[in-house]
PDB file of C-alpha atoms in Angstrom:
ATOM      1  CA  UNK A  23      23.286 -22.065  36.199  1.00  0.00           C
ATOM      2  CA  UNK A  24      19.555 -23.286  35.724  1.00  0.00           C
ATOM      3  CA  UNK A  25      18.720 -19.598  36.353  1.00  0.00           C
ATOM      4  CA  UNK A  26      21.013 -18.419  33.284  1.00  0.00           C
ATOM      5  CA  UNK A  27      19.815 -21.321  30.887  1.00  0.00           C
ATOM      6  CA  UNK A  28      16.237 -20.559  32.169  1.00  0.00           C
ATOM      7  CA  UNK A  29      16.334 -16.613  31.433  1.00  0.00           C
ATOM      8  CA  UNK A  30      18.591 -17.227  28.018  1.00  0.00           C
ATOM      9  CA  UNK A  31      15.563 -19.478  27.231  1.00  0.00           C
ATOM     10  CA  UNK A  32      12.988 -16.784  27.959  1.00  0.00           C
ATOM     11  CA  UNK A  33      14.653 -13.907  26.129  1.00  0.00           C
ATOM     12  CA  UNK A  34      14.562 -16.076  23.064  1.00  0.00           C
ATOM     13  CA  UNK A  35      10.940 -17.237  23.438  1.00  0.00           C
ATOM     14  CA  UNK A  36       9.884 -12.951  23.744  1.00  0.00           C
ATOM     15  CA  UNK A  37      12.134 -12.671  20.337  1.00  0.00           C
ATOM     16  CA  UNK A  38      10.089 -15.384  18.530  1.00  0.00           C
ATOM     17  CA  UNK A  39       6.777 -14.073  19.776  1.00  0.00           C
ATOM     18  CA  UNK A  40       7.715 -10.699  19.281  1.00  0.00           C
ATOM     19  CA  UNK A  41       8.656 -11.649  15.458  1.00  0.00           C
ATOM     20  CA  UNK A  42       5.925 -13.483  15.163  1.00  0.00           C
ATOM     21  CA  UNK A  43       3.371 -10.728  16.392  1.00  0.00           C
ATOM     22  CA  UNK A  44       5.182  -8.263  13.936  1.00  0.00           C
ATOM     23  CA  UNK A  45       5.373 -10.453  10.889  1.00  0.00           C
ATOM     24  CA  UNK A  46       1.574 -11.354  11.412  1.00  0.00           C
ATOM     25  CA  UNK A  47       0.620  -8.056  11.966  1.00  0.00           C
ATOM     26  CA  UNK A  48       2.305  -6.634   8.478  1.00  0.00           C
ATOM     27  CA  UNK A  49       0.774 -10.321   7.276  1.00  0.00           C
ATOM     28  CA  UNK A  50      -2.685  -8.845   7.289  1.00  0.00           C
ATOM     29  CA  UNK A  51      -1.982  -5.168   6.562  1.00  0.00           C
ATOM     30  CA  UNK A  52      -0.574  -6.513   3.142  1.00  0.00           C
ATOM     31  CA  UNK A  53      -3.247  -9.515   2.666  1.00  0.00           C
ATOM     32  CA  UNK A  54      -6.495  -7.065   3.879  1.00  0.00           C
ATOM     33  CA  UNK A  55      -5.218  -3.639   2.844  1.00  0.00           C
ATOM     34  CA  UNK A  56      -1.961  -3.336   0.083  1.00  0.00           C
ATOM     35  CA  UNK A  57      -3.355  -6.477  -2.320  1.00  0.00           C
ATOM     36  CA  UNK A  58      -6.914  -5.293  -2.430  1.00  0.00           C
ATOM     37  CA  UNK A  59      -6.104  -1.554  -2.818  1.00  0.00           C
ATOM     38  CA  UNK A  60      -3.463  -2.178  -5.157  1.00  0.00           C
ATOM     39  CA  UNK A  61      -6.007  -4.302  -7.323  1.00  0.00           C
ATOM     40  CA  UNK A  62      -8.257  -1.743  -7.372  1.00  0.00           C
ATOM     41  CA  UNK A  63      -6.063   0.995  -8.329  1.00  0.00           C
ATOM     42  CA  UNK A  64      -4.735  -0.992 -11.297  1.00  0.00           C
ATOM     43  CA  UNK A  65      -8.377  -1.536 -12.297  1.00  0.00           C
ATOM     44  CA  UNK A  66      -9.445   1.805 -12.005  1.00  0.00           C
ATOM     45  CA  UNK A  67      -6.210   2.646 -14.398  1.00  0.00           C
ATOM     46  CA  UNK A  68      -7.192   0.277 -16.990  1.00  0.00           C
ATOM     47  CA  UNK A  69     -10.951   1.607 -16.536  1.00  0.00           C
ATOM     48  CA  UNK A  70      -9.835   5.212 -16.969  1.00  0.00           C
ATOM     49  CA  UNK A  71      -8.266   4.034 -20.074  1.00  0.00           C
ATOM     50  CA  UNK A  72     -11.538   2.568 -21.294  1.00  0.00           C
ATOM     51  CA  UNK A  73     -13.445   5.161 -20.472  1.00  0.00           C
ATOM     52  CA  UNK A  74     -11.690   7.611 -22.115  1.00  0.00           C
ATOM     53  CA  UNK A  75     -11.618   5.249 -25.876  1.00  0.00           C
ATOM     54  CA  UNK A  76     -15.324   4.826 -25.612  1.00  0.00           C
ATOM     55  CA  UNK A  77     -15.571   8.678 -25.615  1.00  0.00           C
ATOM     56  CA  UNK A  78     -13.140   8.563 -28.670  1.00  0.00           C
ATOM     57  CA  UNK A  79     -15.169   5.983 -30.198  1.00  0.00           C
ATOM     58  CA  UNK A  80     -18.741   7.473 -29.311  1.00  0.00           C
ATOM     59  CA  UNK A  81     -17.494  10.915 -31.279  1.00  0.00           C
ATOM     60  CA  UNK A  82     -15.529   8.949 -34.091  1.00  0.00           C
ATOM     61  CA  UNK A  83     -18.551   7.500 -34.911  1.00  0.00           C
ATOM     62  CA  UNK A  84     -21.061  10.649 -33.756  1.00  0.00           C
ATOM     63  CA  UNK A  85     -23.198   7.937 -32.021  1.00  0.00           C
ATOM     64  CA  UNK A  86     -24.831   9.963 -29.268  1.00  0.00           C
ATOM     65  CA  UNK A  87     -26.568   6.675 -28.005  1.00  0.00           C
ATOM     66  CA  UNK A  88     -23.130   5.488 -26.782  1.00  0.00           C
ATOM     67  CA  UNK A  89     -22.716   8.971 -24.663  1.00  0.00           C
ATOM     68  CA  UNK A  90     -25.794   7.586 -22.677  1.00  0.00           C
ATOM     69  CA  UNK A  91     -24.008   4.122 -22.161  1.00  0.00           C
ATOM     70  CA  UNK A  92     -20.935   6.048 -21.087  1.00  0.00           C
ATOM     71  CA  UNK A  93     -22.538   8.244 -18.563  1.00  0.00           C
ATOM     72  CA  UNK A  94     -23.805   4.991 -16.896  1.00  0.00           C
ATOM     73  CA  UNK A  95     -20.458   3.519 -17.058  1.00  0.00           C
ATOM     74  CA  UNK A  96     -19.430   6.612 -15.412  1.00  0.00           C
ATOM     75  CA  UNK A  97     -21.358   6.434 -12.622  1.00  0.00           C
ATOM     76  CA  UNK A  98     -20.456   2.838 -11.973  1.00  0.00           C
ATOM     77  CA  UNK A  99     -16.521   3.840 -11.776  1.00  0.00           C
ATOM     78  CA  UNK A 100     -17.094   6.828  -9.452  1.00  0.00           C
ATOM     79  CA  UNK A 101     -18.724   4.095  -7.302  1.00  0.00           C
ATOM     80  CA  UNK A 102     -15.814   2.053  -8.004  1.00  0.00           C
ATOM     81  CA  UNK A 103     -13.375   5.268  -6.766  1.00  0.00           C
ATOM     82  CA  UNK A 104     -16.090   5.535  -3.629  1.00  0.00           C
ATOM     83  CA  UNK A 105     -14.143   2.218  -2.457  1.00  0.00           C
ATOM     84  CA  UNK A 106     -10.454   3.471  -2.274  1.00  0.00           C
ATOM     85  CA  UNK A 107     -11.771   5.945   0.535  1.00  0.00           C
ATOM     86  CA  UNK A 108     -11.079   2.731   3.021  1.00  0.00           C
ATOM     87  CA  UNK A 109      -7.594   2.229   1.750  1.00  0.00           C
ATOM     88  CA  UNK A 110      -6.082   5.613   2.512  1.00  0.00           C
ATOM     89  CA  UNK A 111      -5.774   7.439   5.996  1.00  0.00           C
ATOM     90  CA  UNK A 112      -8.372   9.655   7.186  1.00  0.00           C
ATOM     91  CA  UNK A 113      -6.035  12.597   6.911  1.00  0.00           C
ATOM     92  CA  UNK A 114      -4.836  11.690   3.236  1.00  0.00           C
ATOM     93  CA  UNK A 115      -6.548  14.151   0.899  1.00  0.00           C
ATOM     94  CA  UNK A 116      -5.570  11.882  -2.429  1.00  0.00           C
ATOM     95  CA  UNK A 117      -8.585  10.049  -1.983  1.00  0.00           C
ATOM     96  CA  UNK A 118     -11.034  13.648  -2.718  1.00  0.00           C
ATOM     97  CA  UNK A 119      -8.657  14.719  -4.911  1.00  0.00           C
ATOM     98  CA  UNK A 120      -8.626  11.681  -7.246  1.00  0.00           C
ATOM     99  CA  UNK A 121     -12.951  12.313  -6.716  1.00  0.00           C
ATOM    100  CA  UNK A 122     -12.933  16.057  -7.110  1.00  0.00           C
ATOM    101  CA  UNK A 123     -11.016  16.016 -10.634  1.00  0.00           C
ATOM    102  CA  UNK A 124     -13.043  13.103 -11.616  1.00  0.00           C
ATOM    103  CA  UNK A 125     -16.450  14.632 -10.809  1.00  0.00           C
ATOM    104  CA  UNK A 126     -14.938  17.651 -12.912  1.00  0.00           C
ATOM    105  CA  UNK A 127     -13.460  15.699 -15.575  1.00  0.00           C
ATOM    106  CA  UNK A 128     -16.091  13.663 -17.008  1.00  0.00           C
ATOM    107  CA  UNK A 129     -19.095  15.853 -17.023  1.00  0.00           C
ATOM    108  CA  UNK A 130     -17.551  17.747 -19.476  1.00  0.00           C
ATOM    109  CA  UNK A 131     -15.803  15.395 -21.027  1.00  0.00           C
ATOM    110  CA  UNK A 132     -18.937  13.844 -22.191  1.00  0.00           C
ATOM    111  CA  UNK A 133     -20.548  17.669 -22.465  1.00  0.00           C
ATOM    112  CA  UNK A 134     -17.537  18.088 -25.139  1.00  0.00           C
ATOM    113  CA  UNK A 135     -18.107  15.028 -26.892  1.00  0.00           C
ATOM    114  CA  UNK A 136     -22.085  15.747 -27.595  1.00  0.00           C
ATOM    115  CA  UNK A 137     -20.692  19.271 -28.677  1.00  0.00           C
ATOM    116  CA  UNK A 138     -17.993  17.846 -31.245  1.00  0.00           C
ATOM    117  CA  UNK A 139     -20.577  15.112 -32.466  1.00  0.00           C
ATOM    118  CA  UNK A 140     -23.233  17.827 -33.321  1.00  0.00           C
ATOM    119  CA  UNK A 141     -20.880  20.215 -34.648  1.00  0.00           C
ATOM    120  CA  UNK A 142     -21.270  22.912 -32.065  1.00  0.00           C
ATOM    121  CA  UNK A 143     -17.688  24.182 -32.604  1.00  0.00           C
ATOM    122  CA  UNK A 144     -16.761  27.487 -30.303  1.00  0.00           C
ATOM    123  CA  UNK A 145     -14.207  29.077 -28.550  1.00  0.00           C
ATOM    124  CA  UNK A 146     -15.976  27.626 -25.144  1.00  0.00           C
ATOM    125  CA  UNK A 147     -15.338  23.883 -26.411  1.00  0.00           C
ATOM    126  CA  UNK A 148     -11.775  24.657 -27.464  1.00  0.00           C
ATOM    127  CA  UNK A 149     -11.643  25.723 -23.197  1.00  0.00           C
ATOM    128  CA  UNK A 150     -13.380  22.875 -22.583  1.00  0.00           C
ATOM    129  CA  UNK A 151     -10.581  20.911 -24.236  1.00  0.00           C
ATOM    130  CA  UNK A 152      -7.681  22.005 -22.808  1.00  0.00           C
ATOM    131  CA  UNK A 153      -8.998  21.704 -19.573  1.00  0.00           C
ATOM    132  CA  UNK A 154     -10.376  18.157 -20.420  1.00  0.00           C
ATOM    133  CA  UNK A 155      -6.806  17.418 -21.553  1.00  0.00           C
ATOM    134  CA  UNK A 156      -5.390  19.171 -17.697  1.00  0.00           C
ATOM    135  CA  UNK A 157      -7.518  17.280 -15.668  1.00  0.00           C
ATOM    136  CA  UNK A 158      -7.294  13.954 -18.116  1.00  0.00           C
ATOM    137  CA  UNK A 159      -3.658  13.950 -17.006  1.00  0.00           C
ATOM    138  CA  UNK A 160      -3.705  15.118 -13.705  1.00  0.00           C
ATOM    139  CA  UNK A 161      -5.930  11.747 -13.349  1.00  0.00           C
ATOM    140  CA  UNK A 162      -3.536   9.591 -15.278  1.00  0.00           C
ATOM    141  CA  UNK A 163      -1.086  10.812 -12.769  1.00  0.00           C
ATOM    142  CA  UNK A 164      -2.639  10.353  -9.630  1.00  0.00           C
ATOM    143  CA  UNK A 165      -4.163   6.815 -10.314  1.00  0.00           C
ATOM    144  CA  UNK A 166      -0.345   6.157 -11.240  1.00  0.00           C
ATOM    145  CA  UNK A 167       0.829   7.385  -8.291  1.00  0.00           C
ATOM    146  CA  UNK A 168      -1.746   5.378  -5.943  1.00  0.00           C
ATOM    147  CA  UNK A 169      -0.805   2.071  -7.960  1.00  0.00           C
ATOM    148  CA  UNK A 170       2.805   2.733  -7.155  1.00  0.00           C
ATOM    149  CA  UNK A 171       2.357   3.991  -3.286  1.00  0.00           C
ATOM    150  CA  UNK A 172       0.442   0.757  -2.965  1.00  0.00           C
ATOM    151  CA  UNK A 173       2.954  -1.936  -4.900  1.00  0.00           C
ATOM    152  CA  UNK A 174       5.406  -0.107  -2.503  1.00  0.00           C
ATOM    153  CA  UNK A 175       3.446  -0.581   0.301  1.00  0.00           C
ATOM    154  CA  UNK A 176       3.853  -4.059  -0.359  1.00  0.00           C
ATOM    155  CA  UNK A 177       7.293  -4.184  -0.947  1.00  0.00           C
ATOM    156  CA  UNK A 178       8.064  -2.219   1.995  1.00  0.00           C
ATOM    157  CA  UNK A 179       6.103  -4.655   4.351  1.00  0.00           C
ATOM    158  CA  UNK A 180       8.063  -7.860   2.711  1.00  0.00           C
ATOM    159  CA  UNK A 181      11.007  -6.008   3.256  1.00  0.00           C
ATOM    160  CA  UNK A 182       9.984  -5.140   7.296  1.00  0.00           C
ATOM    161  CA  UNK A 183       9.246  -8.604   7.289  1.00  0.00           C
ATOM    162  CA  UNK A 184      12.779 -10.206   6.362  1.00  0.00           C
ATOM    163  CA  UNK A 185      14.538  -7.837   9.004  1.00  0.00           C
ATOM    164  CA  UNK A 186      12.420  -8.239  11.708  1.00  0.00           C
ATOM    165  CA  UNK A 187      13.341 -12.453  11.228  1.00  0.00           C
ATOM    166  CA  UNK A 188      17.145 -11.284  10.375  1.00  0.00           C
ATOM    167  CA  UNK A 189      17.112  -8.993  13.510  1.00  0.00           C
ATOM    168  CA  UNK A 190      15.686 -11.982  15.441  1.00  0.00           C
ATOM    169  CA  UNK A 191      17.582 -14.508  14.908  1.00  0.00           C
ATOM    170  CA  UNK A 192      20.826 -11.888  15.551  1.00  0.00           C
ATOM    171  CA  UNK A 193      19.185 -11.473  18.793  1.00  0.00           C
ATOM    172  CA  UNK A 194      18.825 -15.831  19.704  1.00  0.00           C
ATOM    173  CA  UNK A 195      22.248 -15.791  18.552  1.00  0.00           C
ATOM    174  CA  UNK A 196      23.944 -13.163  20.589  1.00  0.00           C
ATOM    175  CA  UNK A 197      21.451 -14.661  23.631  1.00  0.00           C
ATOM    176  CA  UNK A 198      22.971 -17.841  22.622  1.00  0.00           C
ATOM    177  CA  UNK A 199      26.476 -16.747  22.988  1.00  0.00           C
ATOM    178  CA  UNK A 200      25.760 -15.089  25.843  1.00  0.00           C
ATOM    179  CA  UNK A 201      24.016 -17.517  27.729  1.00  0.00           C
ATOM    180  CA  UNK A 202      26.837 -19.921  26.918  1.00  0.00           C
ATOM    181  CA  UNK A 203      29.452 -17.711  28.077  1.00  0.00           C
ATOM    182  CA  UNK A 204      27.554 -16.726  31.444  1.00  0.00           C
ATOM    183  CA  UNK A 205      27.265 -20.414  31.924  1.00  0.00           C
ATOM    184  CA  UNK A 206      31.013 -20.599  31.079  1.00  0.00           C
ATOM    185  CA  UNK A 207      32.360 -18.066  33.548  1.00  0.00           C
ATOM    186  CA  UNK A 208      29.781 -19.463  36.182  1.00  0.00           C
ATOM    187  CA  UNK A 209      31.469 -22.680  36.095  1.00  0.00           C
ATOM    188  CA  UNK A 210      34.469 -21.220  36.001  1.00  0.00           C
ATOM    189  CA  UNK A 211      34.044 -19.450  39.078  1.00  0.00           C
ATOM    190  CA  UNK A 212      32.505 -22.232  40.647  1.00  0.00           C
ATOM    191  CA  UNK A 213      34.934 -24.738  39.717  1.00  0.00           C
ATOM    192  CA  UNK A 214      37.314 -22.005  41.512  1.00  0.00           C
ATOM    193  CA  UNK A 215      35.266 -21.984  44.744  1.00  0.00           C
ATOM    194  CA  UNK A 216      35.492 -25.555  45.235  1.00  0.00           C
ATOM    195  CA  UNK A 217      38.882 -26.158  44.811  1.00  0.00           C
ATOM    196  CA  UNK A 218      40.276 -23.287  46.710  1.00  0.00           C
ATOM    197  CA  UNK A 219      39.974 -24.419  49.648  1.00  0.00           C
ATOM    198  CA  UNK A 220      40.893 -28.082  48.729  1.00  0.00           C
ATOM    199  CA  UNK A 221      44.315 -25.828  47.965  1.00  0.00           C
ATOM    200  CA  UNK A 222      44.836 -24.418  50.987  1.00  0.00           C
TER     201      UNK A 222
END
């Protein structure tokens, strides 16, 4: 009987550490990885946005002066995209494919702003344009997408989280139960044992 109490009392120690390991180990993916890359997608949404108004602006009011201060902000956010590169798999191509359209995109975007602000009107800004206006939303898109993947990401490991402690504690209960009824029978059997030959 100590021997059935003793390994019913192991099995449920392995659950809890195994839960625990688990649970610690989706812990830090979410704390180091899915808050900080989520955070950063979100800003480089809201960013995007900005971006693109201070081109608006900058050829609403023909002020060539803010193109400069644009380009530099430019530079700054493809820094800032530089820094999601840790947050997806080597093998996941959405990192230099968020880079390559933005290294496309807002060259000429700005190259079509300084073109509409001194009135060089042609049939190659009006391509410009429409490609501007592909790319623009491909990169609306894809930021989009990476904001969702990584609020899912998050979800997904809360939601790993809660089964692996509902899975557990099935498991202590059913080692529980059948601890108690091992112990049950055993007694049974020994009870049986003893008084057999008291019988006879």
């Amino acid at each position: 009987m100590p021997v059935i109490a003793g390994a019913t009392f192991i099995l449920i120690v392995i659950i809890l550490l195994w839960q625990n390991s688990q649970n610690n180990f989706i812990a830090r993916q979410i704390q180091d990885i899915y808050y900080p890359a989520l955070a950063l997608s979100n800003s480089l949404e809201r960013e995007f946005d900005q971006l693109q108004r201070n081109l608006q602006d900058a050829v609403g009011s023909a002020d060539t002066v803010a193109l400069a201060e644009i380009k530099n902000e430019y530079i700054k956010y493809l820094e800032k995209v530089g820094e999601t590169k840790k947050y997806f798999d080597k093998n996941d191509l959405r990192y230099l494919e968020l880079k390559e359209e933005f290294i496309t995109y807002f060259p000429l975007a700005l190259k079509s702003a300084r073109s509409m602000i001194t009135g060089a009107t042609n049939e190659k800004l009006v391509d410009d344009l429409e490609v501007m206006t592909e790319k623009y939303n491909l990169i609306k898109k894809t930021l989009s997408a990476n904001t969702q993947n990584f609020r899912e990401l998050i979800t997904s490991g809360f939601t790993t989280t809660e089964s692996n402690y509902n899975l557990s504690i099935s498991f202590i209960i059913f080692s529980t139960v059948l601890g108690v009824f091992l112990l049950g029978w055993v007694s049974t059997r020994l009870i049986q044992s003893i008084l057999r030959p008291l019988k006879e």
